[in-house]
Short mmCIF file of C-alpha atoms in Angstrom, two decimals:
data_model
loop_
_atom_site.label_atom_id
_atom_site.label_comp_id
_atom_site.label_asym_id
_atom_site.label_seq_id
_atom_site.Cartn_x
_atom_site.Cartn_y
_atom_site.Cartn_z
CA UNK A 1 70.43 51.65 -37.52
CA UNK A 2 70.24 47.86 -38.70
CA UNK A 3 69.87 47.29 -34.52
CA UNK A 4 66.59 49.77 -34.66
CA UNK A 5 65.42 47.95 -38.21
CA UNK A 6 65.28 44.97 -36.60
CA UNK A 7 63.78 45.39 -33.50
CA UNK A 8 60.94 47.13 -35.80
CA UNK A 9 60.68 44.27 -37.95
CA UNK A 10 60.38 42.02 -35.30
CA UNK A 11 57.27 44.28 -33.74
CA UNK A 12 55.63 44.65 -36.78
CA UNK A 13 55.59 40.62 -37.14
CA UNK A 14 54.13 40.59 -33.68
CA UNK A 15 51.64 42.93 -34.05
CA UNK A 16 50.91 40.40 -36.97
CA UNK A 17 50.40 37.72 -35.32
CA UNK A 18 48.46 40.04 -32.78
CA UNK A 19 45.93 41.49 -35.33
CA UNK A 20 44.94 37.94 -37.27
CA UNK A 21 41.57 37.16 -36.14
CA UNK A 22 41.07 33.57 -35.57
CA UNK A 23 40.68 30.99 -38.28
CA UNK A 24 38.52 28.07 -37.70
CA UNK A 25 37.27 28.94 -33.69
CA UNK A 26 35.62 25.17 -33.30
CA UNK A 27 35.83 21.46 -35.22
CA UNK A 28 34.44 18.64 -33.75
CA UNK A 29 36.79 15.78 -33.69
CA UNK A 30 35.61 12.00 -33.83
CA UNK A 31 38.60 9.36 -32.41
CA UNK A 32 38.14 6.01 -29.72
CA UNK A 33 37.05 8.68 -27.09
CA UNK A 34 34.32 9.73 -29.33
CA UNK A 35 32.81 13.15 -30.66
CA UNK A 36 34.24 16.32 -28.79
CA UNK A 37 34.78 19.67 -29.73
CA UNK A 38 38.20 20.56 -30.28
CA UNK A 39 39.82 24.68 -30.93
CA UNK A 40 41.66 24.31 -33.92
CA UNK A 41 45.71 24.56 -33.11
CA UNK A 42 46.31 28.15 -34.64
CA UNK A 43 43.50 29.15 -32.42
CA UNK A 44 45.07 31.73 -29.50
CA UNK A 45 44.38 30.16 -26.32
CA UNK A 46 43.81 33.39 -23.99
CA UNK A 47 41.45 36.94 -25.33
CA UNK A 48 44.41 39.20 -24.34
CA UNK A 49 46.14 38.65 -27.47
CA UNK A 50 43.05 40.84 -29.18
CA UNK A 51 41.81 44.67 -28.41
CA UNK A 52 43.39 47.76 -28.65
CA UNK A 53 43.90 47.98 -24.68
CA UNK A 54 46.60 45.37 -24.96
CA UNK A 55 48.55 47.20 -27.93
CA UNK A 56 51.06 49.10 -25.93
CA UNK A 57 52.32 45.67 -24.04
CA UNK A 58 52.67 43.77 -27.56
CA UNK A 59 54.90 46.77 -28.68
CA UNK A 60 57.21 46.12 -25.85
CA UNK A 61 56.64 42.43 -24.79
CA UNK A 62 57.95 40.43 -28.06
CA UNK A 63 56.09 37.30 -27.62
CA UNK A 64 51.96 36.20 -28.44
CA UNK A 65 50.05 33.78 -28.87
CA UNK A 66 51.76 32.88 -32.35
CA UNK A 67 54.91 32.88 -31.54
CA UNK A 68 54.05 30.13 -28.14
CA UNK A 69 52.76 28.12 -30.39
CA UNK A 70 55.80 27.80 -32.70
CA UNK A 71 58.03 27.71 -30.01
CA UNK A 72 56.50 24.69 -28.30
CA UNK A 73 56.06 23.29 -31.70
CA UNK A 74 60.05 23.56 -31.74
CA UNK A 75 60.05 21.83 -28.58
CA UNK A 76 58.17 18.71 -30.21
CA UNK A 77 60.03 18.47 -33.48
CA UNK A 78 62.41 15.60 -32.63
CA UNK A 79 59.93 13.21 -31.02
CA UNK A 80 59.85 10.49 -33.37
CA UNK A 81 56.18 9.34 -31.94
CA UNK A 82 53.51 10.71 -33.74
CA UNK A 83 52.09 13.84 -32.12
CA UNK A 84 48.77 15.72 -31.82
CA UNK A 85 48.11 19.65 -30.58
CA UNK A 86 44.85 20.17 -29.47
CA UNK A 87 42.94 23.30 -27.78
CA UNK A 88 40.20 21.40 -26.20
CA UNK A 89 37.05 23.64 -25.43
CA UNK A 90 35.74 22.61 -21.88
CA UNK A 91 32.78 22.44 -20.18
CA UNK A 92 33.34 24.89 -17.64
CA UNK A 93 34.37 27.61 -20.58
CA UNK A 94 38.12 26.59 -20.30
CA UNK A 95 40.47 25.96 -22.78
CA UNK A 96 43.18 23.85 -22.17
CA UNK A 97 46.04 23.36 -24.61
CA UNK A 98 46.68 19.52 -25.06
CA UNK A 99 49.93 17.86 -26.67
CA UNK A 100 48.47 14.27 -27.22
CA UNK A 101 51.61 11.33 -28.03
CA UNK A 102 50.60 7.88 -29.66
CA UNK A 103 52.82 5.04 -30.54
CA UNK A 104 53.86 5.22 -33.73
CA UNK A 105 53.28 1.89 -34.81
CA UNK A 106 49.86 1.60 -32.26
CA UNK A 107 48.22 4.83 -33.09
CA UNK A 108 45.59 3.49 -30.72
CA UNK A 109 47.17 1.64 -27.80
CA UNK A 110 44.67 0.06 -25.53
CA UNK A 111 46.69 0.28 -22.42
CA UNK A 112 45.67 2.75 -19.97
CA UNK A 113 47.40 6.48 -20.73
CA UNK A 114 49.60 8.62 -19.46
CA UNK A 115 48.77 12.26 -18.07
CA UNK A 116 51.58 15.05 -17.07
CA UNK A 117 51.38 17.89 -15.35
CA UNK A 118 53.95 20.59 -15.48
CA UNK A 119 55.30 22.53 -12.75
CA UNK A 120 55.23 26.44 -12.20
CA UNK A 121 56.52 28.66 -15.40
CA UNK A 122 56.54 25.49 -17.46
CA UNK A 123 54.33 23.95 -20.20
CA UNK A 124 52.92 20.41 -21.91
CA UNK A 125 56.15 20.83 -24.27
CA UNK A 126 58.93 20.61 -20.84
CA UNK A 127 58.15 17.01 -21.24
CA UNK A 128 59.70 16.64 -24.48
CA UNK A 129 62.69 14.13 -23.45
CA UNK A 130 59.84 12.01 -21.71
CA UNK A 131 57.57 11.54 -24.68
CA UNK A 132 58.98 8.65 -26.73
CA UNK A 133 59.74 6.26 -23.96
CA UNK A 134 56.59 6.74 -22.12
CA UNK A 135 54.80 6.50 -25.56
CA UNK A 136 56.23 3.32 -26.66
CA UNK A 137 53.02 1.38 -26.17
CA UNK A 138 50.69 3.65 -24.66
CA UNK A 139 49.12 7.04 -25.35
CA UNK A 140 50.63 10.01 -23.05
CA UNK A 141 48.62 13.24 -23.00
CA UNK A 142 50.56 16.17 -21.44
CA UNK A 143 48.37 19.43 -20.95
CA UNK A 144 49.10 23.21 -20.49
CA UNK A 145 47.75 23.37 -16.69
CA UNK A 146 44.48 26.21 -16.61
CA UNK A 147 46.43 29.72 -15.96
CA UNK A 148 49.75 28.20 -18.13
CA UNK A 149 50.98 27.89 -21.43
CA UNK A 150 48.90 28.20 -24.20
CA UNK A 151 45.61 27.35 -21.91
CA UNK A 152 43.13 29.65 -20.54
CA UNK A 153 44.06 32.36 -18.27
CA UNK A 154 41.48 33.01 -15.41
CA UNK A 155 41.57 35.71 -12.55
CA UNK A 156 42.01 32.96 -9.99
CA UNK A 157 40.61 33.60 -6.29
CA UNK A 158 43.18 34.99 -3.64
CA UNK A 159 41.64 32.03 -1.37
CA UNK A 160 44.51 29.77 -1.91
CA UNK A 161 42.26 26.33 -1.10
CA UNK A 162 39.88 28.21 -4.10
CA UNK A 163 42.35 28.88 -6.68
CA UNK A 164 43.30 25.38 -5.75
CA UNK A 165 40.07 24.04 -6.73
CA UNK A 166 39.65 25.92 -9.68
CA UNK A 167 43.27 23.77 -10.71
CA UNK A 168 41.43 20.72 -9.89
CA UNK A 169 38.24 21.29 -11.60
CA UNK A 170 39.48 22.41 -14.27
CA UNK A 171 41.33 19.47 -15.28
CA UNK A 172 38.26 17.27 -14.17
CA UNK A 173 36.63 19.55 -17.02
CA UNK A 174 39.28 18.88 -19.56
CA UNK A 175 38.87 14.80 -18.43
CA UNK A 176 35.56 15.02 -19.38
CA UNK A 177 35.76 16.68 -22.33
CA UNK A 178 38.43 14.19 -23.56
CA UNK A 179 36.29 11.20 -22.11
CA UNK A 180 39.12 9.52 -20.11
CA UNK A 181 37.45 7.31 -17.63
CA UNK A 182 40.84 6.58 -15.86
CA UNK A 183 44.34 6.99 -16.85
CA UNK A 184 47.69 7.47 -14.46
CA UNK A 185 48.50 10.61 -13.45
CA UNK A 186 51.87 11.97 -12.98
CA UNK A 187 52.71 15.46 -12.26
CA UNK A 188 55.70 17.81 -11.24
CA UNK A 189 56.22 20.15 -8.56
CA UNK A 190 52.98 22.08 -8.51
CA UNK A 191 51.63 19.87 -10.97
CA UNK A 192 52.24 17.80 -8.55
CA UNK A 193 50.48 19.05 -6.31
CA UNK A 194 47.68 19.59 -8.37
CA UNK A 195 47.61 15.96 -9.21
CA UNK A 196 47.47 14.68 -5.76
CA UNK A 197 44.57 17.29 -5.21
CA UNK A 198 42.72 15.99 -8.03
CA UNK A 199 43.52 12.65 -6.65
CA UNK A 200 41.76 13.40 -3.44
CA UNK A 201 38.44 14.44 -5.26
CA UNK A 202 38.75 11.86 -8.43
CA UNK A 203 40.25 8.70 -6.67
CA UNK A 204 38.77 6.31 -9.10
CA UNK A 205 40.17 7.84 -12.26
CA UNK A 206 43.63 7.59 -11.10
CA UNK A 207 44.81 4.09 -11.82
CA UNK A 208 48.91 5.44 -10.15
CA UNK A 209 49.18 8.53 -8.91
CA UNK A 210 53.43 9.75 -9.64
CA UNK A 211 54.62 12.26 -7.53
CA UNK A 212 57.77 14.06 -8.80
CA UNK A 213 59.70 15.77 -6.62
CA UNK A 214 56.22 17.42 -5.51
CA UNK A 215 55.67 21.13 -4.27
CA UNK A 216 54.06 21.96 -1.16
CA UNK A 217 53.75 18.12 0.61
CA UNK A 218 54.89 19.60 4.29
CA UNK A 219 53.18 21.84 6.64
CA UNK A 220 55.55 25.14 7.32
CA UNK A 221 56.93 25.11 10.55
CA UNK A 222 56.15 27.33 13.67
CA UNK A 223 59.37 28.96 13.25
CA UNK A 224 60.35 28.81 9.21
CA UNK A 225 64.20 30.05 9.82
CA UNK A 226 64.87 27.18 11.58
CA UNK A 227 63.74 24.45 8.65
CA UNK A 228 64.17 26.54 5.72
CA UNK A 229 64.22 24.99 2.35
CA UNK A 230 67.82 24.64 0.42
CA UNK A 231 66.64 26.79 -2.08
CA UNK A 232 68.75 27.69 -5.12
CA UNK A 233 69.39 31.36 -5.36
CA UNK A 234 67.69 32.47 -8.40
CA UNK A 235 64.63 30.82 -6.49
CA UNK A 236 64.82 32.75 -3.09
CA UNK A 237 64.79 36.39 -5.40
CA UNK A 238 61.66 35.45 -6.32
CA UNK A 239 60.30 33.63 -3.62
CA UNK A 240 61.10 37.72 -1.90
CA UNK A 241 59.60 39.94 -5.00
CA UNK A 242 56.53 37.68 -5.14
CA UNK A 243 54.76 38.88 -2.91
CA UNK A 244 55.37 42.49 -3.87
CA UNK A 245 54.92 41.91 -7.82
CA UNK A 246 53.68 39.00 -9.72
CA UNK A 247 56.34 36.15 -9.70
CA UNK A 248 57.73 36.46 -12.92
CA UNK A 249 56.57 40.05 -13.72
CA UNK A 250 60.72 40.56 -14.02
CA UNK A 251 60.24 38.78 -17.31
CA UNK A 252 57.55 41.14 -19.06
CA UNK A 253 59.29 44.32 -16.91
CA UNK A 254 62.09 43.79 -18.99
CA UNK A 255 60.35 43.56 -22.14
CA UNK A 256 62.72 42.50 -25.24
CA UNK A 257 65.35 41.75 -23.07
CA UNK A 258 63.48 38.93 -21.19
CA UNK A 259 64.63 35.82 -23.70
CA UNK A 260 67.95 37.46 -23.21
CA UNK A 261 67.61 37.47 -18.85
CA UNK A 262 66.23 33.88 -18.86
CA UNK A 263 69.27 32.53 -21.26
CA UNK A 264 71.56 34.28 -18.78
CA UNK A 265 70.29 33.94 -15.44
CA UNK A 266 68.96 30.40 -16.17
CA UNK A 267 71.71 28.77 -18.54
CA UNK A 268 70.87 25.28 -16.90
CA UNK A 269 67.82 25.05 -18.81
CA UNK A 270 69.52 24.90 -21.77
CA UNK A 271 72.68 22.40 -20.83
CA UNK A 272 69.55 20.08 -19.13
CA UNK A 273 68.69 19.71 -23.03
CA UNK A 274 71.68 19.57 -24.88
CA UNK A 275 71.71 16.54 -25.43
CA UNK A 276 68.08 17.10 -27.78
CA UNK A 277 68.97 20.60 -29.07
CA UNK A 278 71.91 22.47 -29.62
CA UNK A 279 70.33 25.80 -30.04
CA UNK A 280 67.81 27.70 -27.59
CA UNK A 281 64.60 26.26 -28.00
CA UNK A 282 64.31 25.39 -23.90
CA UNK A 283 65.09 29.12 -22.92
CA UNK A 284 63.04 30.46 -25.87
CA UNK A 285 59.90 28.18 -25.26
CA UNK A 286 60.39 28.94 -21.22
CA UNK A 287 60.06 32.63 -22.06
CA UNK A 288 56.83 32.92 -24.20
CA UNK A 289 55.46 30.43 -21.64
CA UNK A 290 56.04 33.42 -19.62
CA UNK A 291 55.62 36.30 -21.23
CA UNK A 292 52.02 36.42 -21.35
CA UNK A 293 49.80 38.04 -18.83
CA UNK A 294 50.26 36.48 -15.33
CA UNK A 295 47.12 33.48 -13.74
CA UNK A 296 48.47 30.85 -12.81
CA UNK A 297 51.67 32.11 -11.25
CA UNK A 298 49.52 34.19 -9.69
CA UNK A 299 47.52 31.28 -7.93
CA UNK A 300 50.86 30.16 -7.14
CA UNK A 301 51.51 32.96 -5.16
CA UNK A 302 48.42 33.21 -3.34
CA UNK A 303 48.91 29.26 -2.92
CA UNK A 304 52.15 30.13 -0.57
CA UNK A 305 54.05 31.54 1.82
CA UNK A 306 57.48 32.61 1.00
CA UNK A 307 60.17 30.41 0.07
CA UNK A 308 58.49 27.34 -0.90
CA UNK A 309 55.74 26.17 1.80
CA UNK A 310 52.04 25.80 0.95
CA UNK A 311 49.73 27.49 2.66
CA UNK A 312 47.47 24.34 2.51
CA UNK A 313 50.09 21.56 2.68
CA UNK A 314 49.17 18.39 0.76
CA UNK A 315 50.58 15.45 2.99
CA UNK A 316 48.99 15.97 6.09
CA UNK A 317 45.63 15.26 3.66
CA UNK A 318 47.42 12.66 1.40
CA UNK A 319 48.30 11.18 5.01
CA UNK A 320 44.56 10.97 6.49
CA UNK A 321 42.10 11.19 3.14
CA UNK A 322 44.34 9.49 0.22
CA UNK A 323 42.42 6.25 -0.51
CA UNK A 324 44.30 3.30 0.06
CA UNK A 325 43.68 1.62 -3.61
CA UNK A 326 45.20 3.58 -5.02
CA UNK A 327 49.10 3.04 -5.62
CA UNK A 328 51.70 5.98 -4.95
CA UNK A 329 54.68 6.56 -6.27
CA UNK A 330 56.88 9.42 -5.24
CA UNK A 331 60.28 10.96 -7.13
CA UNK A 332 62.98 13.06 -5.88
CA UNK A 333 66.13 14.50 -7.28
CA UNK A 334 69.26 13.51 -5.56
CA UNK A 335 70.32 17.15 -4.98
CA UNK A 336 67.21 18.93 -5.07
CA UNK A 337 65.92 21.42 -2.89
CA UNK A 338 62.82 19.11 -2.12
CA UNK A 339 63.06 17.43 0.90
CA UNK A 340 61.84 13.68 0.82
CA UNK A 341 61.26 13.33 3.86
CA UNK A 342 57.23 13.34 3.18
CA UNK A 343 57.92 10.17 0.62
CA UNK A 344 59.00 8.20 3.29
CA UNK A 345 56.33 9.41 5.60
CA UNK A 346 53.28 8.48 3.19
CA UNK A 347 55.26 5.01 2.40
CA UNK A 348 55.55 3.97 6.48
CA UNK A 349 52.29 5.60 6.87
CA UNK A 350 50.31 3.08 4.39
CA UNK A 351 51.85 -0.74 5.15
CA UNK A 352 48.57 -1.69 3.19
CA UNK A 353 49.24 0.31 0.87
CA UNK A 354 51.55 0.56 -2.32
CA UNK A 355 54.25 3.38 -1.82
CA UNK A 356 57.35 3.50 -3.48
CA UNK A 357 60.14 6.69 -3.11
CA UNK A 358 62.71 6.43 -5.71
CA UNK A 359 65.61 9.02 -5.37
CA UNK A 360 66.33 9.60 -8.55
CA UNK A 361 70.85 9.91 -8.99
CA UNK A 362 72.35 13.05 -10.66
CA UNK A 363 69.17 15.07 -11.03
CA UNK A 364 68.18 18.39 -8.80
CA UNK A 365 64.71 19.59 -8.84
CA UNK A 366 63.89 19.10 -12.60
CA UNK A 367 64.29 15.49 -12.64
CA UNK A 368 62.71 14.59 -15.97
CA UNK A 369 64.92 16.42 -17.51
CA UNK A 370 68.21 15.88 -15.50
CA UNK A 371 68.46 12.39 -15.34
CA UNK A 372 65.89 11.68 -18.32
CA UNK A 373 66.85 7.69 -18.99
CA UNK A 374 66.05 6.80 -15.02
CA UNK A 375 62.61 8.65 -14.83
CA UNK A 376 61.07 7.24 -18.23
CA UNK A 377 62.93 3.71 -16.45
CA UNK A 378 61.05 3.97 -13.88
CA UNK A 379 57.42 5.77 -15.09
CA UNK A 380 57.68 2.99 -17.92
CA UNK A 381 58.31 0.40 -15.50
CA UNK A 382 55.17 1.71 -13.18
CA UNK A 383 52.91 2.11 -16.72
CA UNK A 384 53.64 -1.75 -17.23
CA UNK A 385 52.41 -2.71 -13.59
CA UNK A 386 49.05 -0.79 -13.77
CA UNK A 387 48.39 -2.58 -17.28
CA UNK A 388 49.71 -6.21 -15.47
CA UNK A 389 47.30 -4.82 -12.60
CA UNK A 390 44.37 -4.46 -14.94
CA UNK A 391 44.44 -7.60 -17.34
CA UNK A 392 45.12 -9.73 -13.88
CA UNK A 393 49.00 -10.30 -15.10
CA UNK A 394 51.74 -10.97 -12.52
CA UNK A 395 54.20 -7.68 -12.16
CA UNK A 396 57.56 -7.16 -10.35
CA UNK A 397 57.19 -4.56 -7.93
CA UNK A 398 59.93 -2.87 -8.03
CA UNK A 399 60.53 -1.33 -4.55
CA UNK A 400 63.98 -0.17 -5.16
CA UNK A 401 63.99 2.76 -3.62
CA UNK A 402 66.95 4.55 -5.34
CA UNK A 403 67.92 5.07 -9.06
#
């Protein structure tokens, strides 16, 4: 009977959370970027959360907009930098949840910034053993990618080069808004791909664009079971239900249980932090980052084919359209599932060019977490070389091309 109090307890906090209308929908915020409009942090980012319609899936799903919010905040509450939330209203009618890090000592670093991009099922908060180093003397924004998170969730187009576009857009939107005329962008696995996109379109606002271990760089071959990607096995289940169900529909199918199916099916997510928390904030965050209703992994899936290859592959277009000024650096995990092949390709392909492919030692596919201390290394190492390249400093170039 205590089980059954419980689990009623813990819906009728939910339903809470559900049923507070907003508090304070829009403040205008004044900093060095100047005037913007900013949604205040309590602020839900996506409409779901509100109307009867959506009652049901709240009494069965035990996550919201609320409890996101707190668990990301968990994610940020050892980073000694001082750190910002924002939901910054776009032009385009987005909203895109924004974790902002300044130096502590330099609240307002004039060297050029740092912008991350997640990959798939993950959120600005993954980033949370990358923060202080990268923030040492610079200002590192890390946002909740459109269809993610704590961000806006849009019924993207099944036209995988349009739901690609609305990724790129989007953050061109949430640029703007934060009036960023350039900045180096660095993004993982999808965001990864998303950055390079954005890269194509935006060239000049991307002082370095960092690659790591990025999604969808090769074209699928003619015959797929011959060059099939190592993927882990927890991977390849969903690569096969995705395109019969949403990708991680498994998660809300499951309903209370789903916190308890991540922390069991996926207990690497929380040794790849134990060494930041003891407890399960990782798996917790991971699940109400995907607990909500589905958009983004949704783009993902009309983005691909099965197992892992994009249906509009990025480096044969890094390869022919990538402008050569701008510098490219490329990540990959010494066991992961990413092949690097393409890193070397873009790097032989632009002698005129700067390309660098770091293999990054005892990390798999989630590098910046895995091997933490050799990718803030070497992202604080590339930061240093854009702000050398900008005030006309000599910089060592660092071509190692292992770590």
């Amino acid at each position: 009977m205590s089980g059954l109090a419980s689990w009623l307890a813990n819906r009728a906090a939910a339903l809470a959370g559900y049923a507070r209308p907003p508090m304070s929908p829009m403040t205008t915020t004044e900093d060095e970027r100047g005037p913007r409009q900013v949604v205040a942090s309590h602020q839900p980012a996506a409409a779901d959360d509100f109307g009867l319609l959506s009652l049901p899936r709240w009494l069965w799903i035990p996550s919201n907009a609320r409890a996101l919010e707190d668990a990301e905040m968990q994610c940020l509450r050892k980073i000694k930098s001082r750190v910002d939330r924002e939901m910054v209203r776009t032009d385009d009618g987005h909203t895109i949840s924004t974790v902002i890090v300044r130096p502590a000592l330099e609240p307002e670093s004039p060297q050029p910034p740092i912008v991350l991009l997640h990959g798939f099922a993950g959120g600005a908060g993954i980033w949370c053993k990358n923060f202080d180093a990268l923030a040492a003397d610079r200002t590192v924004y890390a946002i909740d990618m459109i269809g993610f998170g704590r961000s806006s969730r849009p019924v993207f187009s099944q036209d995988p080069v349009e739901s690609e576009s609305l990724f790129v857009s989007s953050f061109e939107s949430w640029r703007r808004a934060m009036a960023l005329p350039s900045f180096i962008l660095a993004g993982h696995s999808l965001g990864g791909f998303v950055s390079a996109a954005y890269t194509l379109r935006y060239p000049s606002r991307v002082e370095h664009l960092i690659l790591l271990d990025c999604w969808g760089m090769p074209a699928r071959p003619d015959d797929p079971a011959k060059e099939r990607i190592k993927l882990p096995g927890w991977v390849q289940v969903i690569g096969k239900l995705a395109h019969m169900f949403s990708p991680l529909s498994g998660i809300r199918m499951v309903g209370p249980f789903g916190a308890l199916c991540i922390r069991k099916l996926r207990p690497d997510l929380q040794k790849k932090f134990a060494d930041m928390f003891d407890d399960e904030t990782i798996p917790n965050y991971i699940y109400h980052l995907n607990a909500r209703p589905p958009s983004g992994e949704l783009a993902m899936n009309y983005m691909s084919h099965p197992f892992g290859w994009a249906k509009h592959p990025m480096l044969p277009r890094l390869l022919e359209h990538l402008d050569l000024d701008v510098p490219l650096t490329l990540l990959y995990g010494q066991r992961s599932w990413v092949d690097c092949k393409s890193g070397y390709l873009l790097k032989a392909a632009r002698p005129d060019s700067y390309v660098d492919v770091h293999i990054v030692e005892r990390a798999g596919h989630h590098i910046y977490s895995d091997n933490s201390p050799a990718v803030n290394k070497i992202l604080t190492h590339l930061c240093m070389r854009v702000t050398d390249h900008l005030t006309g400093s000599s910089a060592d170039e660092g071509d190692d091309d292992s770590s």
